[in-house]
Coordinates of C-alpha atoms and ligand atoms in Angstrom, one line a residue:
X1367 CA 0.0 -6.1 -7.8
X1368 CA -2.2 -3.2 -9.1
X1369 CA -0.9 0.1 -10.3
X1370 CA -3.2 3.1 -10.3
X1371 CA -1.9 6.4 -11.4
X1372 CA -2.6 10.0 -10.4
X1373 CA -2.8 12.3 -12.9
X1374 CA -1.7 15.4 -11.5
X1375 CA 0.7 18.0 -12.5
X1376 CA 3.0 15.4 -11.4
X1377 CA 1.7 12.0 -12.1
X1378 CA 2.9 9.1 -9.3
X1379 CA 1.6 5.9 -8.9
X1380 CA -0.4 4.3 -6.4
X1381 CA 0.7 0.7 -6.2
X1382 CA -2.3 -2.0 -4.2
X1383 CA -0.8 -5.2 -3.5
X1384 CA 1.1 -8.3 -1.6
X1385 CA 5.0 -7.0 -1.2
X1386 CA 3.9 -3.5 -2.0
X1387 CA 7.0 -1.8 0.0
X1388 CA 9.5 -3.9 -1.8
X1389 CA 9.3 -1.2 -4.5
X1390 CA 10.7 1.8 -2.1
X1391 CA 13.5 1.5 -3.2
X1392 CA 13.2 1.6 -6.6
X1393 CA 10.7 4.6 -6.2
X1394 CA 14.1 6.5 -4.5
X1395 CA 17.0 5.8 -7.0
X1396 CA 19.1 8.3 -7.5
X1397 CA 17.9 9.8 -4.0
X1398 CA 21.1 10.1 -1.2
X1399 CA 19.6 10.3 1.9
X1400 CA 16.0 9.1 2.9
X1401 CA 14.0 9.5 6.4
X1402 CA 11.6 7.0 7.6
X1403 CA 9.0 8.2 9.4
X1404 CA 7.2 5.7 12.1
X1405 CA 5.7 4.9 15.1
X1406 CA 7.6 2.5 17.3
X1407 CA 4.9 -0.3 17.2
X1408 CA 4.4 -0.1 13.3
X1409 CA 8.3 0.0 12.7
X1410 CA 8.8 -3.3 14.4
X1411 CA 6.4 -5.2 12.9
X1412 CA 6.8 -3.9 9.2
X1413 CA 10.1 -1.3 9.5
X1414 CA 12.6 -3.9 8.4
X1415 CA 11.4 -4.9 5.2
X1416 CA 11.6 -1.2 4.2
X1417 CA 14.6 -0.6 6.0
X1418 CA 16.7 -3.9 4.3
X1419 CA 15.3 -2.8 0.3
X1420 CA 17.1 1.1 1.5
X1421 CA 20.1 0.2 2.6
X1422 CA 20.7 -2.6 0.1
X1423 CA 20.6 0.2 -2.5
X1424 CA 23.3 2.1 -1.0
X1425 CA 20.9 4.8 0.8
X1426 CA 21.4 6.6 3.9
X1427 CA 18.5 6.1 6.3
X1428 CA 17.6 8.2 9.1
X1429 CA 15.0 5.9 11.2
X1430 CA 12.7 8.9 12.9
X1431 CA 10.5 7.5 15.2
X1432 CA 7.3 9.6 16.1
X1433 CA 4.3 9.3 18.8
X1434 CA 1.2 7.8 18.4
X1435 CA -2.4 8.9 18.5
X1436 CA -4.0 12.3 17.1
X1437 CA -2.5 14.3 19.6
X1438 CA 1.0 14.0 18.1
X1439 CA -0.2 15.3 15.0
X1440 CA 1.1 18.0 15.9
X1441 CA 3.4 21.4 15.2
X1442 CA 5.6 20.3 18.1
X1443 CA 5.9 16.5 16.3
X1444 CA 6.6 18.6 12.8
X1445 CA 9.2 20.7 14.4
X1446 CA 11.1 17.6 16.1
X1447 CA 10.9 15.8 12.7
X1448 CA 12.6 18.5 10.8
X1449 CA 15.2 19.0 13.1
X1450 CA 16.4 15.6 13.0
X1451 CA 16.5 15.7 10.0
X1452 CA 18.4 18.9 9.7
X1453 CA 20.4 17.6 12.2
X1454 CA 21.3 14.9 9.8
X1455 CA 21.4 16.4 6.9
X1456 CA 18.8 16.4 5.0
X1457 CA 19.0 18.7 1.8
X1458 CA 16.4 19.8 -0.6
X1459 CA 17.0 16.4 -3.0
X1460 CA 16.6 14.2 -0.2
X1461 CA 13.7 11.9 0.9
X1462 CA 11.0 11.2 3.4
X1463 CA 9.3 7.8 3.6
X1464 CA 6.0 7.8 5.8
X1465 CA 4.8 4.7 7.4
X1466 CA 1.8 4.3 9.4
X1467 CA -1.6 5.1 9.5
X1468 CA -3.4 8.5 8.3
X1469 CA -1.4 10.0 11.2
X1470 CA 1.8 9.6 10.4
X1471 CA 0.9 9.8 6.8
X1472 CA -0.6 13.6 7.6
X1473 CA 2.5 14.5 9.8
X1474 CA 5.2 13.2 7.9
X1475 CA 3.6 14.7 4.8
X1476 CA 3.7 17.9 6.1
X1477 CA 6.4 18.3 7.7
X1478 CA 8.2 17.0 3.9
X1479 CA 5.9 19.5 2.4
X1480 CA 7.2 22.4 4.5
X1481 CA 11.2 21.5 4.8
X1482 CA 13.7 23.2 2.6
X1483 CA 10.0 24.7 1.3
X1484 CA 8.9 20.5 -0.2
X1485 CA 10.9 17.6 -0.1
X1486 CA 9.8 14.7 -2.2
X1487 CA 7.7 12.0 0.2
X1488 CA 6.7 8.4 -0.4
X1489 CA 3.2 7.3 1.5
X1490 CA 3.4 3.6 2.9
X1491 CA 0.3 3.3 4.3
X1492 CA 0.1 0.2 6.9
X1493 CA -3.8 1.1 7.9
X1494 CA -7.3 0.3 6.0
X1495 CA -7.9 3.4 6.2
X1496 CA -4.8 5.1 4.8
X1497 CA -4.4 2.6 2.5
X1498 CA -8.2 3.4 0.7
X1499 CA -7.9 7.6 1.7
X1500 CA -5.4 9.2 3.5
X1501 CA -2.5 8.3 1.5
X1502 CA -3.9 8.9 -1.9
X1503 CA -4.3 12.9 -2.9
X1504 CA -1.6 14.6 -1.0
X1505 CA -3.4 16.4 1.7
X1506 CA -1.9 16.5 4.7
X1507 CA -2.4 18.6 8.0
X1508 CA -1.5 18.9 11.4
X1509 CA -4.2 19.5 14.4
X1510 CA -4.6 22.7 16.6
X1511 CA -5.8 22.6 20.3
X1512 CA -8.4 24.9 18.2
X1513 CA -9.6 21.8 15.8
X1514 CA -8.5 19.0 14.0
X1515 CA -6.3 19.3 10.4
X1516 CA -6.5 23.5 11.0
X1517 CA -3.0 23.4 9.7
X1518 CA -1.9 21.5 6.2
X1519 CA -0.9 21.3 2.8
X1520 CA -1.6 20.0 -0.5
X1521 CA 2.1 18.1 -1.2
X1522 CA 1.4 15.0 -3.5
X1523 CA 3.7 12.1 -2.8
X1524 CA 6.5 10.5 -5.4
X1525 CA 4.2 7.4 -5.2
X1526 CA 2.0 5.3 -2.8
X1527 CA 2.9 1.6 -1.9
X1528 CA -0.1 0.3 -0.1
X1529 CA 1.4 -3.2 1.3
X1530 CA -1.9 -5.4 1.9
X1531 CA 0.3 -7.6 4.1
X1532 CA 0.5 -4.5 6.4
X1533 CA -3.1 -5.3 7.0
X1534 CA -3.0 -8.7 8.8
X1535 CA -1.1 -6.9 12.2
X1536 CA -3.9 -4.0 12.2
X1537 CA -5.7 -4.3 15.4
X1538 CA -9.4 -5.1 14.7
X1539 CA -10.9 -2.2 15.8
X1540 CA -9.0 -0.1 13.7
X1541 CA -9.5 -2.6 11.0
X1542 CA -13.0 -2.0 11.2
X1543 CA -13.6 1.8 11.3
X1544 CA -11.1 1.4 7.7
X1545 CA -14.5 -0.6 6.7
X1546 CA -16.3 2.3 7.2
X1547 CA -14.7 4.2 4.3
X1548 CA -14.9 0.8 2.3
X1549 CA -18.9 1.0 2.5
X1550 CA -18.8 4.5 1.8
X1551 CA -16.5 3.5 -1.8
X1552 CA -19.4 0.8 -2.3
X1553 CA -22.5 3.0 -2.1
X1554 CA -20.5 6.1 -3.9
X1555 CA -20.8 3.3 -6.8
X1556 CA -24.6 3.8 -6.9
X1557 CA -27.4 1.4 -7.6
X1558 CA -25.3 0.1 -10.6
X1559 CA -22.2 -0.9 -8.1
X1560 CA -20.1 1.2 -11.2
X1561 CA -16.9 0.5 -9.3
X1562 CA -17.9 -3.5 -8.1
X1563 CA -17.0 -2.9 -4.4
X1564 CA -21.0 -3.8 -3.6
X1565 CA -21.1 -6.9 -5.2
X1566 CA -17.2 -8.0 -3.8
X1567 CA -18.3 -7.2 -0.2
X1568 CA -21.8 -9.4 -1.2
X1569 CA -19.7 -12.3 -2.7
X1570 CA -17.0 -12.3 0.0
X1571 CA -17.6 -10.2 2.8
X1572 CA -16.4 -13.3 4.9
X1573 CA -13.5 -13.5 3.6
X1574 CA -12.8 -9.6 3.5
X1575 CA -13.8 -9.6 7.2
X1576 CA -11.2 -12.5 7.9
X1577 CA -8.4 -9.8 6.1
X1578 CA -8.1 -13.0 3.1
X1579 CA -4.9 -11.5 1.4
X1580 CA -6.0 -12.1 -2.0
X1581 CA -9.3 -10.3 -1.0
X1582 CA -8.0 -7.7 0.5
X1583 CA -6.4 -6.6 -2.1
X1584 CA -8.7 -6.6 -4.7
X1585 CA -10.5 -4.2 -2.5
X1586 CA -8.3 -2.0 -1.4
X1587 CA -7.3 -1.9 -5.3
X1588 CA -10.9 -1.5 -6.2
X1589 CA -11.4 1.8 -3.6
X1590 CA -8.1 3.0 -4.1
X1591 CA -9.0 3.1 -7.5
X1592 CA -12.2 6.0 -6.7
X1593 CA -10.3 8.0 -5.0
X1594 CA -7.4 8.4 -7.4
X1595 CA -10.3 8.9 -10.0
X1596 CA -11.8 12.2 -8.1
X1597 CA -8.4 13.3 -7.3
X1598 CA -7.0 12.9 -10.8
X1599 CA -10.4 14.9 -11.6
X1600 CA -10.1 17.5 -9.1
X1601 CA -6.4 17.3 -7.6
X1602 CA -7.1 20.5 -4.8
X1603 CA -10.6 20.7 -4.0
X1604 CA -11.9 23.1 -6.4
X1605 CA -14.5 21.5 -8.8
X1606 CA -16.5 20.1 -5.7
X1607 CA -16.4 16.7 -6.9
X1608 CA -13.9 15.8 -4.2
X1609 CA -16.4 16.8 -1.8
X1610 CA -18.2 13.5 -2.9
X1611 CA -15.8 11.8 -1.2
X1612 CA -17.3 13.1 2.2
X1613 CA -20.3 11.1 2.2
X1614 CA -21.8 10.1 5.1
X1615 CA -19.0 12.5 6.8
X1616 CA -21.5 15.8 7.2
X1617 CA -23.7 13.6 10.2
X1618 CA -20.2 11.5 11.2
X1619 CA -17.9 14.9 12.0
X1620 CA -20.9 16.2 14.2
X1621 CA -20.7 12.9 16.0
X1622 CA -16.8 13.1 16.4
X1623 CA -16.9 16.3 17.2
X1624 CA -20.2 16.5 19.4
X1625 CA -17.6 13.8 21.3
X1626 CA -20.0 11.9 23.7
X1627 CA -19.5 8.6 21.9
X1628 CA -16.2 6.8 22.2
X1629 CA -16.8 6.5 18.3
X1630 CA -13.5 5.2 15.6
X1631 CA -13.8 7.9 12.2
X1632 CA -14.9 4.6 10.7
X1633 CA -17.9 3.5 12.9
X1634 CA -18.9 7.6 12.8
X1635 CA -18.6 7.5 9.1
X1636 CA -21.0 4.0 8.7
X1637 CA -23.7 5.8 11.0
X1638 CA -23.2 8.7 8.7
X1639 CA -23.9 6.7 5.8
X1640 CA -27.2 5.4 7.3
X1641 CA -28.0 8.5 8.0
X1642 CA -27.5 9.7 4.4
X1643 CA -29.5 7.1 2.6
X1644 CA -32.4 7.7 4.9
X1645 CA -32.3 11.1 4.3
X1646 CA -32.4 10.6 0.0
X1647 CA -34.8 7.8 0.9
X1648 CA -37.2 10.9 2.5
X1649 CA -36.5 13.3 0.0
X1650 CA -37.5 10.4 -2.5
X1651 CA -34.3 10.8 -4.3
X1652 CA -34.0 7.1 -4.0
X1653 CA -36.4 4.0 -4.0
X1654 CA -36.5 2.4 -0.1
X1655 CA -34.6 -0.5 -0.8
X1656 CA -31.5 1.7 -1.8
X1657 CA -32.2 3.3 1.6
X1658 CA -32.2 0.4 3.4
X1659 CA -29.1 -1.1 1.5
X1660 CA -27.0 1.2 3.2
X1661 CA -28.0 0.3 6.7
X1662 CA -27.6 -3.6 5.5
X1663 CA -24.3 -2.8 4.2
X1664 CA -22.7 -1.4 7.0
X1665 CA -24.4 -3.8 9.3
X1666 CA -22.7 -6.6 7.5
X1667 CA -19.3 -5.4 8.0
X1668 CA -20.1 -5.4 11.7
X1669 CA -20.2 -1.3 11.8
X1670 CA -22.5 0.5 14.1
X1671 CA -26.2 1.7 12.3
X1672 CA -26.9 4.0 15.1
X1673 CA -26.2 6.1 18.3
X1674 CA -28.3 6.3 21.2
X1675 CA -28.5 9.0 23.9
X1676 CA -28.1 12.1 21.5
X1677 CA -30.6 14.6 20.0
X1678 CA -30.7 16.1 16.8
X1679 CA -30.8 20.1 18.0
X1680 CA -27.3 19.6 19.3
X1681 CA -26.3 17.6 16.4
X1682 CA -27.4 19.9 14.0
X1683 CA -25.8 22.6 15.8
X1684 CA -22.5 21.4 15.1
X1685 CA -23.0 20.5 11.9
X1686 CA -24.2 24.3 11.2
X1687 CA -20.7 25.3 13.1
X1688 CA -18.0 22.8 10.4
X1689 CA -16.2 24.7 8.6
X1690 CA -17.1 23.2 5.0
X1691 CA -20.8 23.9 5.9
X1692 CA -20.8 27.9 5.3
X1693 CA -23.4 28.5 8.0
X1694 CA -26.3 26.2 6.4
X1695 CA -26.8 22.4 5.7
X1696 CA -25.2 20.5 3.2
X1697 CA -25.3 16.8 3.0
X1698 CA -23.7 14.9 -0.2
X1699 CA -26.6 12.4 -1.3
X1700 CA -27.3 10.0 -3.7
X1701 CA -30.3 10.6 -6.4
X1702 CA -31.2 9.8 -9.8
X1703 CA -27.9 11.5 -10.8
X1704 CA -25.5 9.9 -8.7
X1705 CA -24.3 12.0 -5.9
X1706 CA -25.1 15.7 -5.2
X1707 CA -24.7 18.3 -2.7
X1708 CA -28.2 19.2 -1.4
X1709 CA -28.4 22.3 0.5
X1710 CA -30.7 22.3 3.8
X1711 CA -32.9 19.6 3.3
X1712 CA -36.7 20.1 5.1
X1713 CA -36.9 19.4 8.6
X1714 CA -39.6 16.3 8.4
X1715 CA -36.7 14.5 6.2
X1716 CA -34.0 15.0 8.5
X1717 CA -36.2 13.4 11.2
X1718 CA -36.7 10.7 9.4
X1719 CA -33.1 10.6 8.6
X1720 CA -32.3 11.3 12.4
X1721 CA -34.7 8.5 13.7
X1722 CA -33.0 5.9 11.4
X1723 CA -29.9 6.1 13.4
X1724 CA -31.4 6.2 16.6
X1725 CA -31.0 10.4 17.6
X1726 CA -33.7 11.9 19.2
X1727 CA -35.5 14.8 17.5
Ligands
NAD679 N1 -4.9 13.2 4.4 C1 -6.1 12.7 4.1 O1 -6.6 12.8 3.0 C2 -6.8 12.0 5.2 C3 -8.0 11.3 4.9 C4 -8.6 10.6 6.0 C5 -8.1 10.6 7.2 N2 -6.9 11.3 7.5 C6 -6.3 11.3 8.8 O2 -5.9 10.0 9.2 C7 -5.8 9.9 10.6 C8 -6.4 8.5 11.0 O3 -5.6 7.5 10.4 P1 -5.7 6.0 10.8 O4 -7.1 5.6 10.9 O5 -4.8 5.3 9.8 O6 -5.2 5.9 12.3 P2 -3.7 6.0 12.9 O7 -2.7 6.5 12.0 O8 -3.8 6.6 14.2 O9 -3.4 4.4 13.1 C9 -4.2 3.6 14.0 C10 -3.3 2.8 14.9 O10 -2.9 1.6 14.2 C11 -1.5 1.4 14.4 N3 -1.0 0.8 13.2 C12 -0.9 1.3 11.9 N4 -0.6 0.4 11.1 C13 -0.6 -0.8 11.7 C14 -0.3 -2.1 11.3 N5 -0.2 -2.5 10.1 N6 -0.3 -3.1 12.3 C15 -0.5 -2.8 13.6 N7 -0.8 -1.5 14.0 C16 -0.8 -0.5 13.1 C17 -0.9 2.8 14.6 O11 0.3 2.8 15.3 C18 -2.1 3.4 15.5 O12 -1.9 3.1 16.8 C19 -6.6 11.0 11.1 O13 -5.7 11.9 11.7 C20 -7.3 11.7 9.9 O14 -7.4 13.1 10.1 C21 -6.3 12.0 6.5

């Protein structure tokens, strides 16, 4: 078991291993009453475990079960959640226990972070991808018909317990697009693989892609690990070095959002990524086997490298239109210095960068 902590203003622990969620209850002695926040699929395969270590310590558990998909990540779902658990009883020194995916971890976050004005909340991530982001930094949000995450809060959780046993029920789609952030945590390492998530994914990308326990959690551990790093380093977004953690995202978001490809976060995120080392690779920030390291690593993981059918104006357009972008280009890229922010690159680079993952320009 690995144990990572966050130093904010309140430090918590993010613990990375097999049996993970046998510590809840440890994590909420002393607490009364405690809700459990789940979708129905997730709290049958995983819910009892957690359940069992609650009520063996004499807490009161209020099972709360909530929809899945992005659309009930929603006010409506944070309003049903806080009535229940008004209706049970939930005071200020009581509990919320999130597990799930970033969705429930986002909705259950915030609803904790807004009733009786922040109520302690433990993440148990059960996705890749919640278990190597979402869970770890205490942002959470809810979506608007207007956009996605419009609505949110920083509210850092009393501790992370990412189960790697979680992992083996994870469909494999969704299993893969939580790949997508793993590539992104392995180039963030630069040419030096600082962090070792390159040269694990080299040694045993078989093994990681058959979800081998051991494995897994060495590299969930490992990218865990950077993202508690820029979050004990810049806890709400202020320095911009948590912006580093949206590489690849500037060129995946316009994909989401541009919506004409039925595309996972994940798979946006690896063409993303492609995207971005072509783009250093033009501005000759980096040599062209760096370049085409990204491309190689996200095709080994079995992630999409491109997407046919769309052209760069509209794609550009949108990207103009997010709202981190402040009416120019930025794109996060790597360089002799590590990552940077590079504002509006020249258009001759981004078509090289655009042809590299298939979009017209
Ligand atoms: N707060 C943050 O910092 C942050 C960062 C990244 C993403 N997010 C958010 O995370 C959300 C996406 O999260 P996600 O990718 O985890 O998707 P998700 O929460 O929708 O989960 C994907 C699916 O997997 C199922 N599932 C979860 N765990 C399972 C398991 N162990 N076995 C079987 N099925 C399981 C869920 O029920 C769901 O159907 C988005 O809303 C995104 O905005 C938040």
């Amino acid at each position: 078991m690995r144990r990572l902590t966050v130093g904010t203003a309140r430090p918590y622990d993010v613990v990375v291993g097999t049996g993970a969620l046998a510590g809840v209850g440890d994590l909420l002695a002393g607490h009364r009453r405690v809700a459990l926040v789940a979708q129905e699929a997730v709290l049958d395969l995983h819910g009892g475990a957690v359940l069992h270590d609650l009520t063996g310590r004499g807490l009161d558990v209020v099972v709360c079960d909530m929809a899945d998909g992005e659309d009930a990540k929603s006010f409506a779902t944070v309003e049903a959640l806080c009535r229940r658990w008004a209706d049970a009883g939930l005071l200020r020194g009581d509990a919320v226990v999130a597990l799930g995916g970033g969705v429930v971890g986002d909705t259950a976050g915030f609803a904790a972070a807004v009733y009786h004005r922040g109520i302690a909340v433990v993440q148990c991530p059960t996705t890749l991808l919640a278990q190597v982001d979402a869970a770890i930094g205490g942002k959470t949000a809810v979506n608007l018909p207007e956009g996605k995450n419009l609505v949110g809060a920083f509210h850092q959780p009393v501790g992370v317990l990412a189960d790697t046993v979680t992992l083996a029920t994870l469909p494999e789609r969704e299993f893969r697009s939580g790949l997508g952030e793993v590539a992104k945590y392995a180039l963030m390492g630069g040419a030096d693989d600082t962090f070792g998530i390159g040269t694990l994914l080299a040694d045993h990308g078989g093994a990681v892609l058959a979800r081998d326990p051991a494995v897994l959690a060495d590299l969930v551990a490992r990218c865990a690990a950077v993202k508690v790093d820029v979050v004990t380093r810049d806890p709400e977004e202020r320095s911009g070095l948590r912006a580093t953690l949206n590489y690849g995202h500037t060129l995946a978001h316009a994909l989401e959002t541009a919506g004409l490809h039925d595309l996972q976060h994940g798979e946006a995120v690896a063409v993303g990524l492609v995207f971005a080392g072509a783009l250093a690779g033009a501005l000759e920030r980096i040599d062209p086997a760096r370049a085409e390291l990204h491309r190689t690593l996200v095709d080994g993981l079995g992630l999409p490298t491109r997407v046919d059918g769309l052209g760069a104006d509209e794609l550009l357009a949108v990207m103009r239109r997010d709202k981190k972008a402040h009416g120019g280009l930025t794109f996060v890229l790597d360089g002799p210095d590590g990552l940077t922010a590079v504002d509006d690159p020249p258009p001759a680079a981004l078509a090289v960068a655009f042809a590299a993952v298939g979009v017209d320009v």
